[in-house]
Coordinates of C-alpha atoms in Angstrom, one line a residue:
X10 CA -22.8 -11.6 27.6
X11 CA -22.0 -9.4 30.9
X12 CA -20.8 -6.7 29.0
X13 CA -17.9 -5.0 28.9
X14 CA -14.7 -5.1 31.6
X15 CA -16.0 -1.9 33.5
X16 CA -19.8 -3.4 33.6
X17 CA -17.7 -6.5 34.9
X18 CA -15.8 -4.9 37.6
X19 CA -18.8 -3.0 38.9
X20 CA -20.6 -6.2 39.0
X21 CA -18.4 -7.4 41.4
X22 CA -18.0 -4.5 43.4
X23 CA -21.9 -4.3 43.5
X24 CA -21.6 -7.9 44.3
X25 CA -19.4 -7.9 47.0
X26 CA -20.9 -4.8 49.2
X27 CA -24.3 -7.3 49.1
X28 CA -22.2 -10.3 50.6
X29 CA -20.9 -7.8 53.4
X30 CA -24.1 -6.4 53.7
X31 CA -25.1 -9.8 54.5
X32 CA -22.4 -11.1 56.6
X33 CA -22.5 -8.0 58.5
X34 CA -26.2 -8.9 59.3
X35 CA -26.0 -12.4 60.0
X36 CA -23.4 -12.1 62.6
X37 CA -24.2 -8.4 64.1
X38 CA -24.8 -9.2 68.0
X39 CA -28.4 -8.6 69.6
X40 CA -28.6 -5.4 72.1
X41 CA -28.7 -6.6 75.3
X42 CA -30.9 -4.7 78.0
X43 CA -28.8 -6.1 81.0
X44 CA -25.2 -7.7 81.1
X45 CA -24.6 -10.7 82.3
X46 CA -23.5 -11.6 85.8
X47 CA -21.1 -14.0 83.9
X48 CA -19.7 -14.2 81.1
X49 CA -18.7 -17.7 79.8
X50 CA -17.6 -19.0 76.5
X51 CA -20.4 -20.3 73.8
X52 CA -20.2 -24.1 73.4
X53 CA -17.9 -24.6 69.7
X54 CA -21.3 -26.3 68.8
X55 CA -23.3 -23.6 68.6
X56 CA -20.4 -21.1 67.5
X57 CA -20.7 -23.6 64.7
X58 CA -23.9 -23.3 64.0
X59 CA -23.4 -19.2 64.0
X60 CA -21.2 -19.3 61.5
X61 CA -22.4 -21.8 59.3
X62 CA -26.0 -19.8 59.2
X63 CA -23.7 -16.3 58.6
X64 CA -22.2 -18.5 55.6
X65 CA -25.3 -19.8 54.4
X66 CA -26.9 -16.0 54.6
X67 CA -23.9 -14.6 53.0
X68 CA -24.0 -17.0 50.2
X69 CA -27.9 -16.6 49.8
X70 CA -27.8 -12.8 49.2
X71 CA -24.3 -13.3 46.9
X72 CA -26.5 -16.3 44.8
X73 CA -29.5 -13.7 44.7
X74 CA -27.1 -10.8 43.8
X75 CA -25.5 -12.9 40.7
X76 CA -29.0 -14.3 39.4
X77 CA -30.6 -10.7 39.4
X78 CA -27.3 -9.2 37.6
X79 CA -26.8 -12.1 35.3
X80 CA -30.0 -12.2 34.4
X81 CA -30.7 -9.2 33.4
X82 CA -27.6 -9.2 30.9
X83 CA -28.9 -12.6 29.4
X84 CA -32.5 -11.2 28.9
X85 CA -31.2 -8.2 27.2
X86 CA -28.9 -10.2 24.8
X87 CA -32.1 -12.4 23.9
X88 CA -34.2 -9.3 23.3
X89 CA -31.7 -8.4 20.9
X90 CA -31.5 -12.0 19.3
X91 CA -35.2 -12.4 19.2
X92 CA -35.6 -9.1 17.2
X93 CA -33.0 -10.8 14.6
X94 CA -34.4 -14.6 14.7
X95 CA -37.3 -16.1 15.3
X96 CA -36.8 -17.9 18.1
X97 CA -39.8 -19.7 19.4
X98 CA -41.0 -17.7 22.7
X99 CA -40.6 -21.6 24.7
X100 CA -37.1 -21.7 23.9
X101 CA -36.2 -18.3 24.6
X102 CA -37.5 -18.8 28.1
X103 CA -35.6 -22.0 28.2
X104 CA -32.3 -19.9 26.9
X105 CA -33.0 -16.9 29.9
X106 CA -33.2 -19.3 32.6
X107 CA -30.4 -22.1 31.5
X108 CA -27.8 -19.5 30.9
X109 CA -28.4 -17.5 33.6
X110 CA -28.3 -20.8 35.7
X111 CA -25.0 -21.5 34.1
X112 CA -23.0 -17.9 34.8
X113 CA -24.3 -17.6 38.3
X114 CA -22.6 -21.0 38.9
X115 CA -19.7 -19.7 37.5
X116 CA -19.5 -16.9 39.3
X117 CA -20.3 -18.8 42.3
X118 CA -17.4 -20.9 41.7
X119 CA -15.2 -18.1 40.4
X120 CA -14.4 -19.4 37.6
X121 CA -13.1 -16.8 34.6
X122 CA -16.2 -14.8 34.1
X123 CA -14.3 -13.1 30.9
X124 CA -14.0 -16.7 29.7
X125 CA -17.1 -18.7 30.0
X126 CA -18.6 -15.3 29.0
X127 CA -17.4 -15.8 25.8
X128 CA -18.0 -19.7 25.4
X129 CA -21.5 -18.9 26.6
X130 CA -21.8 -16.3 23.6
X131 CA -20.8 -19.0 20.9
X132 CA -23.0 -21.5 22.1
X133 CA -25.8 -18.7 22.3
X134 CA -25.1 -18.3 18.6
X135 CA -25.2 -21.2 17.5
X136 CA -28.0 -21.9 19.3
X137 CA -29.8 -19.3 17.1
X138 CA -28.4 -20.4 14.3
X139 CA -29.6 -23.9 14.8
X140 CA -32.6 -22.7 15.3
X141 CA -32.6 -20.5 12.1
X142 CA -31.5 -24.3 9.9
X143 CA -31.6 -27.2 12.5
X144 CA -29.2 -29.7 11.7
X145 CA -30.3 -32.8 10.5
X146 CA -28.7 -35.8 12.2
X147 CA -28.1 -39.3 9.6
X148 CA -28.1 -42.6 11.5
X149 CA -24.6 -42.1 12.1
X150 CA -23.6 -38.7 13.0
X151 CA -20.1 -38.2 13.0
X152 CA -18.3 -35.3 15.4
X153 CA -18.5 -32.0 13.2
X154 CA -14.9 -30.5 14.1
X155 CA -14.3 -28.4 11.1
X156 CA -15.2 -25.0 10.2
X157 CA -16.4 -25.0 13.7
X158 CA -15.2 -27.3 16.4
X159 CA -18.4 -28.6 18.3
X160 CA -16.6 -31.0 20.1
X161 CA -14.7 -28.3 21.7
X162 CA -17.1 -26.3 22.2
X163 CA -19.2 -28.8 24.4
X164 CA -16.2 -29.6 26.6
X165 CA -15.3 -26.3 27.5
X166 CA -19.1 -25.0 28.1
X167 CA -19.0 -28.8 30.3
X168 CA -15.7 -27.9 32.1
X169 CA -17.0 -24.8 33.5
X170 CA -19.9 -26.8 35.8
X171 CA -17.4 -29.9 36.9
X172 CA -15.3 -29.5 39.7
X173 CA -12.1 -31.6 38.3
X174 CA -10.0 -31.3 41.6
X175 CA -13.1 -34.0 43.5
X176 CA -14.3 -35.5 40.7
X177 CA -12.6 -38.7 40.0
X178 CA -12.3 -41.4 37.6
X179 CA -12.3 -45.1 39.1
X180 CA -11.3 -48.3 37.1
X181 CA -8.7 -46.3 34.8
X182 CA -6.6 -49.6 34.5
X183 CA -9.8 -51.0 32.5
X184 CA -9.4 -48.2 30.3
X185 CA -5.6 -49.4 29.0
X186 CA -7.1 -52.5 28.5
X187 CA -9.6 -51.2 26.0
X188 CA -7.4 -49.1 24.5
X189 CA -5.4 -52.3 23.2
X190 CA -8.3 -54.3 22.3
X191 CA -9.7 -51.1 20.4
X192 CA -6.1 -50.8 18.9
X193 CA -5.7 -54.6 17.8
X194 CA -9.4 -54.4 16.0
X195 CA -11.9 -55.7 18.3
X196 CA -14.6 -53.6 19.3
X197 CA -15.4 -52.0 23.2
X198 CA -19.3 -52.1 24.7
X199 CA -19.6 -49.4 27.7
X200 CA -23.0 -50.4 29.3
X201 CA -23.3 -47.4 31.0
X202 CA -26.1 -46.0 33.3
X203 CA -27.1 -42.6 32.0
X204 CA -27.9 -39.5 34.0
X205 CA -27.1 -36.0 32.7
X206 CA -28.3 -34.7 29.3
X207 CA -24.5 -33.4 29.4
X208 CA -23.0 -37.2 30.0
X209 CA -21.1 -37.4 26.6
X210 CA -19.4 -34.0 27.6
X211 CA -18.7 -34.8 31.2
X212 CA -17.3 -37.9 29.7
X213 CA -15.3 -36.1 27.9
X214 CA -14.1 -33.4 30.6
X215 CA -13.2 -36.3 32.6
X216 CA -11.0 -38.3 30.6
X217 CA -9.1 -35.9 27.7
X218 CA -6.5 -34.6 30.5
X219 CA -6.0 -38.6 31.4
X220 CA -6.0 -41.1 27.9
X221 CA -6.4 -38.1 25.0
X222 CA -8.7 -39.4 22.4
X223 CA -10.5 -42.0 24.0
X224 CA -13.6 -40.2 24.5
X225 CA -13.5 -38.2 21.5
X226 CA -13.9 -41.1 19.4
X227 CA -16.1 -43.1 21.2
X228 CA -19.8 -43.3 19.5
X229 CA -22.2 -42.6 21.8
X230 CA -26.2 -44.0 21.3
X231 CA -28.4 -41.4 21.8
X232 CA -32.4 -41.1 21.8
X233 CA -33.8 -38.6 19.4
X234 CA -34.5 -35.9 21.9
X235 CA -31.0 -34.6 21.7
X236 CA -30.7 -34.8 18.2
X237 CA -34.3 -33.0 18.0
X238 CA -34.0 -30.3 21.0
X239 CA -32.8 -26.6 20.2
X240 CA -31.0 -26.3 23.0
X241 CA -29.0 -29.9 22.8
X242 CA -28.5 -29.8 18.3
X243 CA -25.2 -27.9 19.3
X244 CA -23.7 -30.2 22.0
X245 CA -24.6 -33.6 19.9
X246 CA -23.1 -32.0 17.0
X247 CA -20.1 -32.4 18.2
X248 CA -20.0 -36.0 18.9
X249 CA -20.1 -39.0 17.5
X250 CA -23.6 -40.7 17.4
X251 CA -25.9 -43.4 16.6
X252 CA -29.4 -41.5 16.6
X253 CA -31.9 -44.1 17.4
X254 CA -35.7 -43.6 19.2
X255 CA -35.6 -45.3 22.9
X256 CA -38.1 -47.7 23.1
X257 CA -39.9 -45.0 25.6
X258 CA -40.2 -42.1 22.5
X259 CA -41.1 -44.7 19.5
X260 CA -44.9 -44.9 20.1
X261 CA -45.3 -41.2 20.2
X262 CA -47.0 -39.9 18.3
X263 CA -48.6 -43.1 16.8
X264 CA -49.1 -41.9 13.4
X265 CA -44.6 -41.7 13.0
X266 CA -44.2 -45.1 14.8
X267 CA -43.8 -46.9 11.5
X268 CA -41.3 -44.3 10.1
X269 CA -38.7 -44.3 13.2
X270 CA -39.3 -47.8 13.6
X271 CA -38.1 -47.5 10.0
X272 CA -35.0 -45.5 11.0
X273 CA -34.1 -47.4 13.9
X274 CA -33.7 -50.5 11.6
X275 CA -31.3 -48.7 9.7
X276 CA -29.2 -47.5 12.4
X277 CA -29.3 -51.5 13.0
X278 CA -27.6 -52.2 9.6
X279 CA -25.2 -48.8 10.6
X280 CA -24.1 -50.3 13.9
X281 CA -23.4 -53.8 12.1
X282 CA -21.1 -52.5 9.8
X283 CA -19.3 -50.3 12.5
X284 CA -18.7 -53.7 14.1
X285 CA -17.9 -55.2 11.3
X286 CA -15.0 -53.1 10.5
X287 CA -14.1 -53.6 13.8
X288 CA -11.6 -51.3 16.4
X289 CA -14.9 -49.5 17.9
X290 CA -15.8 -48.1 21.5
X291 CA -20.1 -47.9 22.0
X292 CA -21.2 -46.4 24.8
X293 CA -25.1 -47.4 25.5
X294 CA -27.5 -47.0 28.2
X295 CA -29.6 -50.2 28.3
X296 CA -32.3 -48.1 30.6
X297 CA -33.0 -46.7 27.8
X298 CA -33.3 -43.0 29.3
X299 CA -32.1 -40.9 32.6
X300 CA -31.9 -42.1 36.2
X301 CA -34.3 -40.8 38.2
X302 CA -34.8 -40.3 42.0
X303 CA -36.2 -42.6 44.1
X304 CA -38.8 -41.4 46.8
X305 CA -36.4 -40.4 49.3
X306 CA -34.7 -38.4 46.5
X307 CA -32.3 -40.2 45.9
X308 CA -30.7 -41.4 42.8
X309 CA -30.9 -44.9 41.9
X310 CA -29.5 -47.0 38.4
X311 CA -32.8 -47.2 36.3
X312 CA -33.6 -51.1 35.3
X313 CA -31.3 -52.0 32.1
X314 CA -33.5 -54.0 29.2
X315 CA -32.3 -57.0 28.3
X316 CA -33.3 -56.5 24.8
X317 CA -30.8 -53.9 24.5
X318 CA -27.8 -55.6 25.8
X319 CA -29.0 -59.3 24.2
X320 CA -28.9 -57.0 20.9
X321 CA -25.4 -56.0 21.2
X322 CA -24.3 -59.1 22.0
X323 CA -25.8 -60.6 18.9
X324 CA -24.5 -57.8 16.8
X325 CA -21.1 -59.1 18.0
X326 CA -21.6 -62.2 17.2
X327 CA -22.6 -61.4 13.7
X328 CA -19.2 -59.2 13.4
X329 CA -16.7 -62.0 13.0
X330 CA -14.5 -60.0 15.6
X331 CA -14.4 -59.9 19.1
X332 CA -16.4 -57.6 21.1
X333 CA -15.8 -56.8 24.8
X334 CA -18.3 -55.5 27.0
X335 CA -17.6 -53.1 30.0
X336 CA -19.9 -51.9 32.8
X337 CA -19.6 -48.3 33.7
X338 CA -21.0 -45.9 36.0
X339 CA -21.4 -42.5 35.6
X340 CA -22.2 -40.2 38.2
X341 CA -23.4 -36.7 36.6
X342 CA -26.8 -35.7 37.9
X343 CA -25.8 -33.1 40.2
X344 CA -24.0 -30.9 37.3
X345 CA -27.4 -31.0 35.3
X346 CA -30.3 -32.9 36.6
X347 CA -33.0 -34.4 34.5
X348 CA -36.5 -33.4 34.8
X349 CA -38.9 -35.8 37.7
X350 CA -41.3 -36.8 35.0
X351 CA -40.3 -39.0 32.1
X352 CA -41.4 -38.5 28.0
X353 CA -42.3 -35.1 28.6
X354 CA -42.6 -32.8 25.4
X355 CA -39.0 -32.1 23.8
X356 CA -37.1 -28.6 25.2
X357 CA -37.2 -29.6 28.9
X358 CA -36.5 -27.0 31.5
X359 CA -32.7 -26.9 32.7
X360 CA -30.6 -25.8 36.0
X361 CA -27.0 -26.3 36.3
X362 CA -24.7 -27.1 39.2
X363 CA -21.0 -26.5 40.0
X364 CA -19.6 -30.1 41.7
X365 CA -17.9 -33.0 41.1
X366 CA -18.8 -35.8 38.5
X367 CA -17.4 -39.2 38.9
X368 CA -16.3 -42.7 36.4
X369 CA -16.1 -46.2 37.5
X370 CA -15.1 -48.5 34.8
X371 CA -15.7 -52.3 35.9
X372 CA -13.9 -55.4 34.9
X373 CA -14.8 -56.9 31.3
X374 CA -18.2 -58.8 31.6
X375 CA -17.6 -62.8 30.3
X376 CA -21.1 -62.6 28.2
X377 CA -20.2 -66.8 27.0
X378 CA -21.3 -67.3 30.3
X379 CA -24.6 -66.3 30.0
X380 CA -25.0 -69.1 26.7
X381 CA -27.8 -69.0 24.7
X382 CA -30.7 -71.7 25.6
X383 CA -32.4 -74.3 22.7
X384 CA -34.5 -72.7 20.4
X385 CA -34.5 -77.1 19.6
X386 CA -32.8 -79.9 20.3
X387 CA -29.1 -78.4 20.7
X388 CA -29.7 -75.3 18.4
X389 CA -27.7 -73.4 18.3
X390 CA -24.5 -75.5 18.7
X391 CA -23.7 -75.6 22.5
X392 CA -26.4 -73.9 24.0
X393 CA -28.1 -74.4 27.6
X394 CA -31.0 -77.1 27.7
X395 CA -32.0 -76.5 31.1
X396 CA -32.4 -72.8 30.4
X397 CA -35.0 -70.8 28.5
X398 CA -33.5 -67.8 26.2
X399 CA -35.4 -65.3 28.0
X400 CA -34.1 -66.4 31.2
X401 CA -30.1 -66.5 30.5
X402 CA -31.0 -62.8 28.7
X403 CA -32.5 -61.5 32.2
X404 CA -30.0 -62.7 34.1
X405 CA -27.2 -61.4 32.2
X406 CA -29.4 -57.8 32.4
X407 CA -29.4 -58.3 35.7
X408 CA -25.7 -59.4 36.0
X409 CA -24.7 -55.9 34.5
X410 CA -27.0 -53.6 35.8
X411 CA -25.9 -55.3 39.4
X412 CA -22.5 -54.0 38.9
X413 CA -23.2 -50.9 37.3
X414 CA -25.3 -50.0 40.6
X415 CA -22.8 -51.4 43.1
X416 CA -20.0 -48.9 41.9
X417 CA -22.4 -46.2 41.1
X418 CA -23.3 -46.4 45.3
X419 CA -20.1 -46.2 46.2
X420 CA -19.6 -42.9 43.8
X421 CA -22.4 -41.4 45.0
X422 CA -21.2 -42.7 48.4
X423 CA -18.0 -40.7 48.6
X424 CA -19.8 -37.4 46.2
X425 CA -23.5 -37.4 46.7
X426 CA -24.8 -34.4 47.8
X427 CA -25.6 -33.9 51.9

């Protein structure tokens, strides 16, 4: 995208006179009209604060520098594509500012501009060509790896925004566990909460280096804005999905209600037999959709439906195999934060962040404890009588999402953003 290696290096050079420039001004001493009678060393505090506002300007003019530079090599390549596809004029506003967003990061980071260059020019193209033939997604999408490897593709555009040396992965002893419960047939439930349109990838990013395989063949639930969205077709093709409609999408527009309620009861029957067969890992966000930020800005697990997980515990039930269920947190939103508003119109605006991203895996959730109450007199066999079903099915909701939260404040505890 940047061009050649000579339109590189002169970039940089370019770059690096503006830092100086910069630095030079942030830190140049004021004239003084009349010397001190005495001269006495400045408090470390405020030589602090000198330096840290030298940094900050320096870093300022260097962002600016990089945007204005990167930018400019982005818009030209989308004049060129737009003259070849027609690429809705929304989108290709969408494309200038989310890949410019992305290489400035990169940059930023100094990262292998020659590298993510190139990544950033396959994904570009098959954004386009996606646009050209979208892809339609079945109720089970399985990870397209061959001619073209998606999968790979989404990891190493993902790999470029996480900082791997802070991130970290908590609860990795959990994940052996589930390894040999996926291995001996039984099936793996990740109640996760969900924060980064990129989580799958970042999921991904964080745990090939450590147990290879577990995330690439874990089946991921996703809403239909992902499967629908120009910019997102290339990242979900690459994983393995269960496209449903969120319960926050499935009224809108009234006139398709019917026909993805429709759908959704077919990805029902899909997820069945999955479990059926047994030796699965789901991962599900019973929010149904992002976390968003509290009025103080900051992050907070969104309230889990207890629809959703009393469904998946029924489904195993109905599977004749043993299903265990895991809470996990995710910390993500820095990397790529979701919009304020929720259920806006599908090809939402997008920034991206250089930083850390973060697991916690909790212990294995004992669902039997939650039993079902009477529909009558001891029906089903063994259940609660002193307990309505909608009760036992909020309080296990709120038995997940408690823990969920709990480890997802201490993550943002030891990562979150000053």
């Amino acid at each position: 995208i940047l061009g050649t290696e000579r339109m590189v290096v002169d970039r940089r050079r370019c770059l690096l006179v503006a830092v100086l420039l910069a630095s030079a001004d942030a830190v140049r001493p004021a004239v003084a009209t009349r010397p001190p009678a005495v001269r006495t060393a400045a408090p470390v505090m405020i030589m602090d604060q000198l330096k840290k506002i030298a940094d900050d300007g320096a870093l300022a003019v260097k962002q600016a520098a990089a945007e204005k530079v990167v930018g400019e090599r982005v818009a030209a390549k989308l004049a060129a594509a737009q003259a070849k596809y027609d690429i809705p004029q929304k989108y290709t506003n969408l494309m200038q500012s989310f890949f410019t967003s992305y290489m400035t990061e990169i940059y930023l980071a100094d990262r292998d501009l020659d590298e993510y260059e190139q990544i950033l020019s396959t994904l570009m193209k098959k954004v386009l060509e996606t646009a050209q033939e979208p892809h339609t997604f079945q109720p089970f999408h399985e990870a397209i790896r061959a001619p073209f490897d998606y999968y790979k593709m989404g990891c190493d555009f993902a790999n470029g925004m996480v900082d791997a040396d802070r991130s970290l992965v908590l609860g990795a002893e959990q994940i052996e566990k589930m390894q040999q419960q996926i291995a001996a047939g039984d099936n793996v439930v990740l109640f996760a909460n969900h924060q980064s349109e990129a989580d799958p990838q970042i999921f991904s990013v964080l745990l090939d280096p450590k147990v290879p395989g577990f995330a690439e063949e874990t089946i991921f639930v996703a809403g239909d804005r992902v499967t629908t969205d120009l910019l997102a077709m290339p990242f979900s093709m690459g994983r393995n999905l269960l496209c449903i409609f969120s319960k926050k999408h499935v009224d809108n527009p009234p006139e398709l209600k019917s026909t993805k309620q429709r759908h959704n009861r077919m990805v029902m029957k899909t997820m069945q037999q999955l479990m059926t067969d047994g030796g699965k890992c789901i991962w599900v966000a019973p929010s149904g959709g992002r976390d968003r930020p509290s009025d103080d800005g900051k992050y907070e697990v969104a309230p889990f439906d207890s629809k959703s997980i009393e469904m998946f515990r029924l489904m195993s039930a109905k599977a004749d195999r043993p299903t265990h269920f895991y809470p996990l947190s995710m910390f993500t939103y820095p990397i790529c934060p979701p919009p304020t508003t929720v259920g806006g119109e599908i090809g939402e605006q997008r920034t991206v962040k250089y930083y850390p991203a973060a697991l916690h895996f909790g212990e294995e959730v004992d669902v039997s404890r939650f039993s079902e109450g009477c529909v009558t007199d001891n029906f089903p066999a063994g259940c609660d009588a002193n307990s309505s079903r909608d009760e036992l099915r909020e309080a296990l909701a709120k038995h997940v999402h408690s823990i969920v939260s709990s480890n997802y404040q201490d993550l943002a505890a030891k990562l979150d953003m000053p």
